[in-house]
Amino acid sequence: MVTLDVDYFRDLETPRLAHLAPNLVAAAFPLMKLMPARFILDRAASNGELKRGSHIVETTSGTFGMAVALLAAARHYRLTLVTASTLIDAKYKARLERIGATVIALDDPRGDGNQPGRLERLQEILANEPDGFWTRQYDSPGNWLAYARLAELFIRAMGKVDCLVGCVGTGGSLCGTASFLRTVFPHLTVFAVDTHRSILFGQPVGKRMLRGLGNSVLPKNVRHELVDEIHWVGAYPAYGTAHRLLRDHGLFMGPTSGAAALVAQWVATTLSDAQVAVIMPDEGHRHAETVYNDDWLAALPGWPCKEPSEPRTLTTIAPAAETQWTRFLWLRRSLDDVLKTREAGEVPPAVGAAENL
Amino acid sequence: MSREALRSQVGTAAAIAHHGELIQGVFKDDGGRLHRGLVTLPITGLRSEASFARSDGDAVVVHPNHKIKASAAAQLTLEFLNVTGGGVLTLQSAIPVGHGYGSSTADVVASIRAVAAALNVQLRPSSIGRLAVAAERASDAIAFDEHAVLFAQREGTVIENFAGSLPPLLLVGFKANAGAPVDTLQLPPARYDSAEIQEFGVLRALVARAVRLQDPYLLGRAASASALISQRHLPKQGFGEIAEIARRAGACGVQVAHSGSLFGLIFDLFASNLKRRAALVAQQIRRAGFKDVEVHLVNAEGRTW
């Protein structure tokens, strides 16, 4: 049964996730990636890099691709998305193509989404297109600059933000939001969420189950100096939390959002006097045939994994310990240090100067 | 339509000064277009008073005669109200010139109000703001008195109405750069980069929240961040030292006149031990070599210091 808070109706973009923790506010709205996509395209158009009829290219199969596809359709640009066959299902590919995008899904013999040749294919298209434009979601400063809007929304909803939790894919949403929030809340603690076998925070690359998370390259938009703690979340806990978001809050989100919400719940439960903000960047429709499909789930080995009856707090989990639910790497500080810092009012290292566009 | 029938002999009005801006920068409107904008920090202790006596001549004569912008504002107001003739405009102001107190805008707004009063017309603050910009090219938001708005100072429009007044504050104000005045109109408009423009959206949200919750600390954070950005465009000597004094004193934040020499330390008016803390801060500021340290009350509902 779906129960909806009053807050959900009052502010659809930033609902308070009262069923997970009373001090937890989410940014959860469809196509959050429209923010960076629009920013990057607007900037390129004003610089003259994009002209009417230009050909946009990007390597993505996710929500950024959908956002660019919608904008490209509205603004009459051609769009080609290059991806791996294991990262995109037929229905989502068909939806992108109906909007007008050309989707090139390359073979993925290793099945890990890291197949060689994706960038070469993209370069090949650009070489043959005098008006080609690569949005560069992994490296464009526009990707993190656009997330000032998210920082603004959090402030309008919560006032003061003590902790920020978000997944790291391209690094844009978490690092961008954190960067802008830190300029006004220097004590902000930033919790990054990643999945196993992702290169971003030093793990060996391998096959990953959690679509949307895990990288085989290091994007320039990932700014490690902004992150206080890293949490590696497995696919099953992320699926389970995504189901819970739908069941308890009426939020139809993808597994990446589930992973972020899971960590955010633990943070909010531990730091019960802190205002915790969580970024939930993917919507559920794209995962209707997988994460929300009982047959697909039933075929997974070991599904369902046993959900803890109560949310465990971070302090009960030893640093760097691997658990059934998640694995933590304490990057700079243990949670105890975070708590002490909050009490002492110590100012963390200054945020680096923003790069100009 | 002529409003000759509404004519009265003399109209009098006043306008308050301000202590520079809480935030100033470039902001997006609902359509995504960028506008230069600011949130004014009003101070009621300083004011300009104007009286306007209608005459049958075409000209507006102003006393003192160097108040050209006020004269232009009076003329524009007559035209706006579709009234022929002129009058004698007399101004009296205690607001220091050239430091960011908004002395010329106070004259202009008082003049517009006085002309309207002489015609028995009550002008809306938004109309007064537009007329003020027309008269002096760039204005501020004192037409709205103590109501908080994000005002496009070169267009005379409201980008965001924060729907309330600023929280009650105590302001310890003083002058930077050895008290040297700044000619606002000679300053080139600051060119903000993309990151700064994005940050202004965050500061605007902080001000909105501060007004909604009457939270002086959120307001102070917004002011400090805007002051820091302003350092890149119109640097004030001793900024770091003042920021440190503010931090040690538990101030809500540091505020500056973005096109003037004023500095301000913002305190919560209801904070404990405020008189002693303010006195200590004033002493430290003087010791650091700054001049003209004063205390102002904002939205203090008649309290005196």
XYZ file of C-alpha atoms in Angstrom:
662
model
C 0.000 0.000 0.000
C 1.298 3.458 -0.899
C 1.084 6.133 1.783
C 1.932 9.682 0.862
C 3.058 12.478 3.169
C 1.458 15.868 3.104
C 4.948 17.183 2.305
C 4.963 15.130 -0.856
C 2.092 17.136 -2.251
C 3.340 20.432 -0.905
C 6.693 20.109 -2.550
C 6.905 17.337 -5.102
C 10.505 18.020 -5.936
C 11.888 17.793 -2.416
C 9.769 15.390 -0.342
C 10.654 14.640 3.260
C 11.262 10.887 3.536
C 9.595 10.540 6.910
C 9.233 6.764 6.665
C 12.994 6.359 6.335
C 14.003 9.067 8.837
C 12.255 12.248 10.025
C 15.268 14.446 9.257
C 15.735 13.262 5.680
C 14.781 15.345 2.629
C 15.203 14.101 -0.928
C 15.606 15.774 -4.257
C 13.591 13.386 -6.367
C 12.033 14.584 -9.553
C 11.752 13.047 -12.984
C 14.594 13.810 -15.324
C 16.833 15.647 -12.899
C 19.458 15.355 -15.648
C 17.592 18.008 -17.614
C 19.465 20.497 -15.425
C 22.982 19.681 -16.679
C 21.775 18.840 -20.179
C 20.076 22.213 -20.557
C 22.995 24.066 -19.014
C 25.532 22.422 -21.338
C 23.418 22.953 -24.467
C 22.517 26.557 -23.571
C 26.163 27.335 -22.958
C 27.234 25.746 -26.225
C 24.510 27.579 -28.129
C 25.559 30.941 -26.672
C 29.217 30.194 -27.479
C 28.328 29.330 -31.070
C 29.443 25.700 -30.673
C 25.879 24.539 -31.303
C 24.012 25.757 -34.343
C 20.661 24.878 -35.800
C 21.004 21.382 -37.252
C 24.128 20.500 -35.263
C 24.818 16.860 -34.481
C 25.128 16.119 -30.753
C 26.928 12.977 -29.603
C 27.350 11.410 -26.180
C 28.164 8.051 -24.625
C 25.237 7.281 -22.355
C 22.275 4.991 -22.010
C 20.847 6.666 -18.938
C 18.745 9.598 -17.870
C 21.255 12.119 -19.195
C 20.731 10.585 -22.634
C 16.973 10.918 -22.296
C 17.310 14.544 -21.160
C 19.552 15.425 -24.096
C 17.198 13.550 -26.443
C 14.216 15.613 -25.292
C 16.115 18.890 -25.625
C 17.574 17.882 -28.993
C 14.081 17.091 -30.281
C 12.700 20.409 -29.042
C 15.608 22.386 -30.480
C 15.993 20.491 -33.768
C 19.428 19.018 -33.205
C 20.467 15.580 -34.442
C 21.551 13.264 -31.621
C 23.551 10.052 -31.536
C 24.000 8.127 -28.306
C 26.718 5.472 -28.202
C 26.334 2.827 -25.519
C 26.978 -0.821 -24.655
C 24.379 -3.452 -25.494
C 24.362 -4.629 -21.866
C 23.533 -1.164 -20.572
C 20.334 -0.554 -22.509
C 17.192 -2.610 -22.930
C 15.095 -2.753 -26.069
C 12.189 -0.709 -24.697
C 14.357 2.180 -23.511
C 16.286 2.134 -26.796
C 12.985 2.253 -28.701
C 11.783 5.152 -26.544
C 14.954 7.153 -27.244
C 14.625 6.413 -30.956
C 10.982 7.513 -30.993
C 12.093 10.865 -29.593
C 14.505 11.139 -32.490
C 17.851 9.926 -31.153
C 20.054 7.472 -32.997
C 21.216 4.830 -30.523
C 24.331 2.808 -31.312
C 24.611 -0.128 -28.905
C 28.021 -1.721 -29.313
C 28.749 -5.333 -28.474
C 29.885 -5.954 -24.944
C 31.669 -9.318 -24.918
C 32.815 -9.010 -21.298
C 29.352 -7.926 -20.166
C 30.712 -5.243 -17.875
C 29.796 -2.151 -19.864
C 33.473 -1.307 -20.315
C 33.882 -2.448 -23.862
C 36.624 -0.760 -25.864
C 35.719 1.236 -28.919
C 32.889 3.385 -27.579
C 34.952 6.556 -27.523
C 36.566 5.668 -30.856
C 33.104 5.358 -32.410
C 32.135 8.722 -30.976
C 35.330 10.336 -32.317
C 34.644 8.795 -35.686
C 31.200 10.448 -35.822
C 32.654 13.790 -34.733
C 35.411 13.588 -37.353
C 32.806 13.300 -40.105
C 30.571 16.056 -38.776
C 31.697 19.676 -39.171
C 28.864 20.717 -36.811
C 29.341 17.903 -34.331
C 29.117 18.642 -30.598
C 30.053 16.287 -27.765
C 28.209 17.156 -24.552
C 30.966 15.524 -22.430
C 28.807 14.800 -19.403
C 31.812 13.231 -17.646
C 34.142 16.203 -18.018
C 32.110 19.330 -18.832
C 32.115 21.883 -15.977
C 28.513 22.576 -16.997
C 27.562 19.235 -15.506
C 28.432 20.294 -11.973
C 27.698 24.019 -12.330
C 24.071 23.193 -13.191
C 23.557 21.616 -9.783
C 23.539 24.971 -8.011
C 19.833 24.695 -8.732
C 19.658 21.562 -6.609
C 21.511 23.277 -3.760
C 18.965 26.100 -4.063
C 16.050 23.651 -3.873
C 17.492 21.963 -0.789
C 17.906 25.320 0.947
C 14.371 26.391 0.083
C 13.062 23.091 1.467
C 15.304 22.604 4.496
C 17.075 25.839 5.359
C 20.282 24.458 6.779
C 21.874 21.347 5.278
C 24.275 19.385 7.509
C 24.833 16.247 5.446
C 24.549 15.533 1.743
C 24.253 12.023 0.350
C 24.394 11.152 -3.331
C 25.570 8.604 -5.841
C 28.600 9.256 -7.982
C 28.432 8.415 -11.666
C 29.764 11.342 -13.639
C 30.285 13.234 -10.369
C 28.135 16.147 -11.531
C 25.170 15.927 -9.182
C 26.962 15.167 -5.912
C 30.103 17.257 -6.437
C 28.161 20.160 -7.956
C 25.560 20.276 -5.194
C 28.216 19.790 -2.502
C 30.402 22.523 -3.930
C 27.609 25.110 -3.815
C 26.282 24.031 -0.426
C 29.779 24.189 1.093
C 30.138 27.836 0.135
C 27.379 28.656 2.622
C 27.551 25.665 4.981
C 31.283 25.016 5.524
C 30.557 22.193 7.982
C 28.614 20.160 5.417
C 29.568 16.472 5.467
C 29.394 14.797 2.058
C 28.677 11.078 1.717
C 29.373 9.573 -1.704
C 27.591 6.394 -2.752
C 29.166 4.073 -5.282
C 28.865 0.394 -6.118
C 31.299 -2.478 -6.031
C 33.893 -2.824 -8.815
C 33.918 0.844 -9.703
C 37.141 2.662 -10.443
C 35.970 5.978 -8.948
C 37.193 5.351 -5.440
C 39.911 2.859 -6.141
C 38.194 -0.482 -6.606
C 39.288 -2.940 -9.331
C 36.967 -2.683 -12.338
C 34.662 -5.599 -13.015
C 31.144 -6.583 -13.899
C 28.594 -4.523 -11.991
C 24.957 -5.314 -11.297
C 23.804 -1.850 -10.339
C 23.030 -0.119 -13.605
C 23.734 3.604 -13.512
C 26.534 3.336 -10.986
C 30.124 2.203 -11.308
C 32.685 3.641 -13.679
C 35.608 2.282 -15.609
C 37.026 5.741 -16.270
C 37.608 8.636 -13.892
C 35.514 11.662 -14.905
C 36.938 15.143 -14.325
C 33.699 16.049 -12.568
C 34.466 13.675 -9.712
C 36.157 15.962 -7.191
C 37.486 13.759 -4.430
C 38.373 16.720 -2.237
C 34.672 17.401 -1.696
C 33.871 13.902 -0.408
C 34.150 13.024 3.281
C 33.013 9.408 3.188
C 32.428 6.768 0.541
C 29.842 4.017 0.814
C 29.772 1.093 -1.558
C 26.296 -0.356 -1.912
C 25.359 -3.674 -3.515
C 22.620 -4.106 -6.096
C 20.156 -6.031 -3.972
C 19.974 -3.550 -1.080
C 19.534 -0.816 -3.662
C 16.649 -2.691 -5.312
C 15.061 -3.338 -1.927
C 15.244 0.315 -0.932
C 13.850 1.430 -4.287
C 10.861 -0.831 -3.625
C 10.513 0.724 -0.190
C 10.543 4.237 -1.648
C 7.608 3.245 -3.858
C 5.766 1.408 -1.105
C 6.126 4.030 1.630
C 6.528 7.305 -0.223
C 4.969 6.806 -3.647
C 8.293 7.628 -5.269
C 8.954 5.538 -8.383
C 12.733 5.692 -8.468
C 15.528 3.622 -9.966
C 18.033 1.473 -8.082
C 20.622 4.269 -7.955
C 18.164 6.302 -5.931
C 17.600 3.244 -3.771
C 21.326 3.044 -3.046
C 21.473 6.733 -2.135
C 18.366 6.528 0.050
C 19.758 3.502 1.886
C 22.940 5.323 2.886
C 20.987 8.504 3.634
C 18.734 6.595 5.985
C 21.716 5.349 7.938
C 23.261 8.797 8.082
C 19.987 10.414 9.189
C 19.372 7.761 11.810
C 22.850 8.152 13.251
C 22.952 11.933 13.137
C 19.396 12.423 14.300
C 19.865 16.143 15.002
C 21.309 16.805 11.540
C 19.391 17.875 8.456
C 20.234 15.279 5.800
C 19.701 15.838 2.074
C 19.791 13.008 -0.436
C 19.973 13.235 -4.216
C 17.887 10.612 -6.002
C 18.672 11.057 -9.665
C 16.968 8.237 -11.604
C 13.282 7.565 -12.150
C 11.742 4.107 -12.124
C 10.132 3.808 -15.557
C 13.418 2.882 -17.141
C 13.682 -0.039 -14.727
C 10.066 -1.259 -14.925
C 11.104 -4.411 -16.790
C 13.907 -5.247 -14.402
C 13.996 -3.879 -10.854
C 10.191 -3.669 -10.657
C 9.517 -6.911 -12.546
C 8.838 -9.873 -10.221
C 9.861 -12.471 -12.827
C 13.169 -10.718 -13.497
C 13.852 -10.440 -9.784
C 12.900 -14.063 -9.110
C 15.529 -15.208 -11.602
C 18.296 -13.425 -9.675
C 20.464 -15.762 -7.605
C 19.933 -15.108 -3.911
C 17.004 -12.691 -4.336
C 15.417 -11.530 -2.114
C 18.178 -10.937 0.338
C 17.046 -10.569 3.902
C 16.206 -7.010 4.782
C 17.191 -5.915 8.298
C 14.103 -5.442 10.429
C 15.363 -2.043 11.593
C 17.791 0.319 9.935
C 21.243 -0.212 11.377
C 23.217 2.816 12.317
C 26.642 3.603 10.975
C 28.215 3.381 14.390
C 27.322 -0.316 14.636
C 29.317 -1.087 11.499
C 33.081 -1.228 11.757
C 34.999 0.987 9.331
C 35.995 -0.776 6.113
C 34.024 -3.850 7.145
C 32.193 -5.717 4.414
C 28.640 -6.579 5.332
C 25.779 -8.261 3.556
C 24.232 -4.907 2.836
C 26.971 -2.539 2.047
C 30.676 -1.935 2.343
C 32.225 1.250 3.612
C 35.523 2.869 2.958
C 36.438 5.606 5.381
C 38.184 8.002 3.032
C 39.345 10.705 5.373
C 37.517 10.505 8.612
C 35.604 7.931 10.579
C 32.090 8.714 11.654
C 33.379 9.507 15.121
C 35.536 12.211 13.615
C 32.552 13.572 11.729
C 30.586 13.769 14.959
C 33.458 15.481 16.769
C 33.855 17.931 13.906
C 30.194 18.856 14.075
C 30.443 19.427 17.823
C 33.657 21.433 17.691
C 32.535 23.530 14.727
C 35.774 22.806 12.872
C 35.842 24.132 9.335
C 36.778 21.533 6.689
C 39.285 22.388 3.950
C 38.138 25.151 1.643
C 36.427 24.254 -1.598
C 38.634 24.903 -4.628
C 37.986 27.823 -6.904
C 35.211 27.199 -9.399
C 36.348 26.627 -12.949
C 35.092 29.127 -15.473
C 33.121 28.041 -18.444
C -6.274 61.539 -18.523
C -5.428 64.752 -16.762
C -5.391 64.669 -12.990
C -5.626 68.460 -12.655
C -8.710 68.059 -10.506
C -6.740 66.141 -7.912
C -4.247 68.937 -7.423
C -3.254 69.909 -3.902
C -0.752 72.587 -2.982
C 2.171 70.812 -1.363
C 3.158 67.181 -0.978
C 5.727 65.952 1.504
C 7.359 62.551 1.770
C 10.454 60.763 3.010
C 12.605 57.821 2.020
C 15.032 55.814 4.115
C 18.671 55.076 3.409
C 20.330 51.691 3.241
C 23.589 50.128 4.278
C 24.474 48.606 0.936
C 23.318 45.198 -0.145
C 22.808 41.861 1.522
C 23.408 40.165 -1.805
C 24.107 41.538 -5.256
C 24.795 39.718 -8.494
C 23.157 38.217 -11.559
C 19.966 36.198 -11.180
C 17.668 34.172 -13.412
C 14.014 35.117 -13.795
C 11.252 32.554 -14.253
C 12.001 32.388 -17.958
C 15.703 31.699 -17.385
C 16.824 35.164 -18.524
C 19.611 36.794 -16.531
C 19.208 40.106 -14.723
C 21.463 42.102 -12.453
C 19.784 42.218 -9.070
C 20.250 43.051 -5.401
C 18.644 42.773 -1.981
C 18.953 46.059 -0.133
C 19.694 46.306 3.600
C 17.513 49.241 4.694
C 18.328 51.448 7.676
C 15.585 53.704 8.969
C 17.828 55.949 11.063
C 18.945 57.961 8.040
C 16.454 59.523 5.675
C 15.842 62.057 2.955
C 12.796 64.323 3.141
C 11.213 66.045 0.166
C 8.445 68.536 -0.353
C 6.925 69.401 -3.701
C 4.846 72.521 -4.335
C 3.086 72.522 -7.686
C 3.329 75.553 -9.936
C 1.884 76.485 -13.285
C 5.301 76.743 -14.948
C 6.688 73.895 -17.024
C 9.900 73.401 -15.053
C 10.698 71.609 -11.853
C 12.971 73.769 -9.741
C 14.998 71.915 -7.152
C 16.670 73.045 -3.912
C 19.551 72.455 -3.439
C 20.089 72.863 -7.153
C 22.728 70.089 -7.552
C 20.098 67.377 -6.896
C 19.622 66.796 -10.618
C 18.469 63.178 -10.323
C 15.727 64.147 -7.877
C 14.594 66.879 -10.245
C 14.476 64.393 -13.120
C 12.522 61.977 -10.942
C 9.942 64.655 -10.108
C 9.555 65.490 -13.795
C 9.192 61.805 -14.719
C 6.574 61.343 -12.003
C 4.508 64.225 -13.356
C 4.706 62.676 -16.818
C 3.872 59.219 -15.445
C 0.783 60.671 -13.774
C -0.073 62.512 -16.967
C 0.014 65.930 -15.301
C 1.186 69.133 -16.935
C 3.104 71.914 -15.188
C 6.016 71.912 -12.805
C 6.814 72.819 -9.258
C 9.352 73.503 -6.600
C 11.071 70.501 -5.095
C 12.916 70.955 -1.808
C 15.124 68.256 -0.362
C 16.669 67.806 3.025
C 18.886 64.823 3.687
C 21.233 63.653 6.432
C 22.517 60.721 4.379
C 26.276 60.802 3.656
C 27.120 60.809 -0.052
C 29.380 58.323 -1.860
C 29.692 55.465 0.607
C 26.857 53.171 -0.445
C 24.052 54.546 1.788
C 21.875 55.110 -1.279
C 21.756 58.885 -0.729
C 20.736 59.715 -4.292
C 18.084 56.990 -4.431
C 16.633 58.196 -1.153
C 16.380 61.710 -2.658
C 14.823 60.319 -5.818
C 12.291 58.106 -4.011
C 11.365 60.882 -1.581
C 10.872 63.245 -4.545
C 8.654 60.778 -6.425
C 6.568 60.246 -3.305
C 6.328 63.986 -2.648
C 5.109 64.692 -6.185
C 2.553 61.884 -5.855
C 1.467 63.235 -2.467
C 1.002 66.705 -3.976
C -1.381 65.091 -6.437
C -3.108 62.965 -3.780
C -1.962 59.799 -5.519
C -0.636 56.737 -3.731
C 1.975 55.127 -5.991
C 2.818 51.441 -5.746
C 6.408 50.641 -4.677
C 6.959 48.861 -8.023
C 6.018 52.053 -9.903
C 8.291 54.132 -7.681
C 11.120 51.656 -8.306
C 10.690 51.900 -12.085
C 10.586 55.702 -11.975
C 13.696 55.776 -9.774
C 15.619 53.648 -12.286
C 14.440 55.859 -15.126
C 15.723 58.900 -13.234
C 19.120 57.581 -12.172
C 20.000 54.643 -14.468
C 20.678 52.281 -11.572
C 18.723 52.300 -8.346
C 18.088 50.125 -5.328
C 15.082 48.691 -3.539
C 14.329 51.350 -0.916
C 11.053 52.154 -2.683
C 9.948 48.947 -0.934
C 11.140 50.268 2.458
C 11.726 47.315 4.793
C 9.947 44.780 2.588
C 12.489 42.290 1.193
C 12.663 41.957 -2.585
C 15.247 40.901 -5.134
C 15.312 44.032 -7.259
C 16.710 44.406 -10.778
C 18.554 47.661 -10.169
C 19.049 48.576 -13.826
C 15.545 47.635 -14.976
C 13.414 48.684 -12.023
C 11.604 45.351 -11.775
C 11.197 42.814 -8.988
C 12.848 39.479 -9.780
C 11.560 37.831 -6.588
C 9.295 39.085 -3.842
C 10.357 37.411 -0.613
C 6.926 38.141 0.857
C 8.025 39.638 4.149
C 10.497 41.836 5.912
C 14.040 41.021 6.916
C 14.507 39.491 10.385
C 15.298 41.913 13.244
C 19.015 42.711 13.094
C 21.690 44.744 14.728
C 24.249 46.086 12.322
C 27.674 47.342 13.322
C 28.602 49.474 10.329
C 31.824 51.223 9.340
C 33.759 52.364 6.288
C 36.504 50.514 4.459
C 39.334 51.862 2.305
C 40.046 54.738 4.745
C 36.527 56.036 4.247
C 37.152 57.150 0.657
C 33.860 57.665 -1.228
C 33.017 55.653 -4.356
C 31.308 57.108 -7.417
C 28.795 54.355 -8.191
C 28.071 55.417 -11.744
C 31.761 55.494 -12.643
C 32.110 51.836 -11.654
C 31.896 49.358 -14.518
C 29.292 46.656 -13.815
C 30.965 43.569 -12.336
C 31.400 40.702 -14.781
C 30.520 37.532 -12.911
C 31.617 34.128 -14.121
C 29.378 31.090 -14.568
C 30.150 29.635 -11.144
C 29.354 32.942 -9.437
C 26.085 33.293 -11.344
C 25.108 29.802 -10.268
C 26.065 30.586 -6.673
C 23.811 33.646 -6.641
C 20.814 31.305 -7.015
C 21.884 29.557 -3.818
C 22.251 32.886 -1.978
C 18.839 34.007 -3.182
C 17.324 30.803 -1.737
C 19.063 31.513 1.578
C 17.542 35.002 1.712
C 14.092 33.595 0.863
C 14.400 31.070 3.672
C 15.771 33.686 6.091
C 12.789 35.964 5.443
C 10.313 33.124 5.679
C 11.706 31.872 8.998
C 12.982 35.287 10.194
C 16.383 33.640 10.620
C 19.243 36.189 10.860
C 21.910 33.474 10.665
C 20.831 32.263 7.227
C 20.709 35.891 6.106
C 24.220 36.433 7.457
C 25.543 33.430 5.517
C 24.072 34.792 2.301
C 25.516 38.249 2.966
C 28.984 36.849 3.766
C 29.078 34.739 0.600
C 27.995 37.694 -1.538
C 30.574 39.939 0.153
C 33.261 37.378 -0.624
C 32.280 37.322 -4.297
C 32.295 41.133 -4.255
C 35.950 41.042 -3.178
C 36.841 39.842 -6.673
C 35.153 42.847 -8.251
C 35.458 45.762 -5.793
C 37.950 44.615 -3.133
C 37.809 46.133 0.320
C 40.977 46.380 2.345
C 41.001 44.372 5.543
C 38.212 42.009 4.514
C 39.946 38.952 5.964
C 40.525 40.695 9.282
C 36.898 41.771 9.516
C 35.674 38.261 8.643
C 37.818 36.918 11.495
C 36.477 39.532 13.959
C 32.928 38.581 12.900
C 33.626 34.879 13.388
C 35.114 35.376 16.844
C 32.227 37.637 17.900
C 29.596 35.117 16.787
C 28.144 37.485 14.196
C 25.606 36.136 11.709
C 27.735 37.409 8.835
C 29.622 40.179 7.073
C 27.845 42.555 4.724
C 29.235 45.120 2.299
C 28.004 47.871 0.024
C 28.780 46.253 -3.321
C 29.345 49.640 -4.942
C 30.432 51.641 -1.914
C 32.870 51.629 0.973
C 30.540 50.357 3.713
C 31.157 47.268 5.784
C 28.631 45.783 8.203
C 28.648 43.029 10.795
C 25.210 41.465 11.174
C 23.992 40.314 14.591
C 20.752 38.701 15.700
C 18.894 41.452 17.564
C 17.664 38.910 20.114
C 21.054 37.317 20.789
C 22.181 37.224 24.372
C 24.675 39.728 25.722
C 24.406 41.733 22.520
C 25.277 45.174 23.889
C 28.556 43.965 25.339
C 29.447 41.973 22.240
C 28.653 44.886 19.933
C 30.769 47.240 22.054
C 33.691 44.799 21.975
C 33.390 44.353 18.223
C 33.265 48.112 17.688
C 36.440 48.448 19.747
C 38.207 45.745 17.701
C 37.127 47.350 14.446
C 38.478 50.759 15.512
C 41.699 49.129 16.653
C 42.035 47.535 13.210
C 42.075 51.066 11.734
C 38.534 51.408 10.387
C 36.625 54.667 10.670
C 33.109 55.831 11.532
C 31.872 52.807 13.460
C 28.113 53.093 13.977
C 25.287 50.892 15.183
C 22.069 50.541 13.169
C 18.898 48.652 14.015
C 16.932 46.906 11.256
C 13.267 46.017 11.767
C 13.643 46.774 15.443
C 10.043 47.979 15.909
C 10.945 51.232 17.596
C 13.670 49.880 19.875
C 16.501 52.224 20.642
C 20.095 51.350 21.251
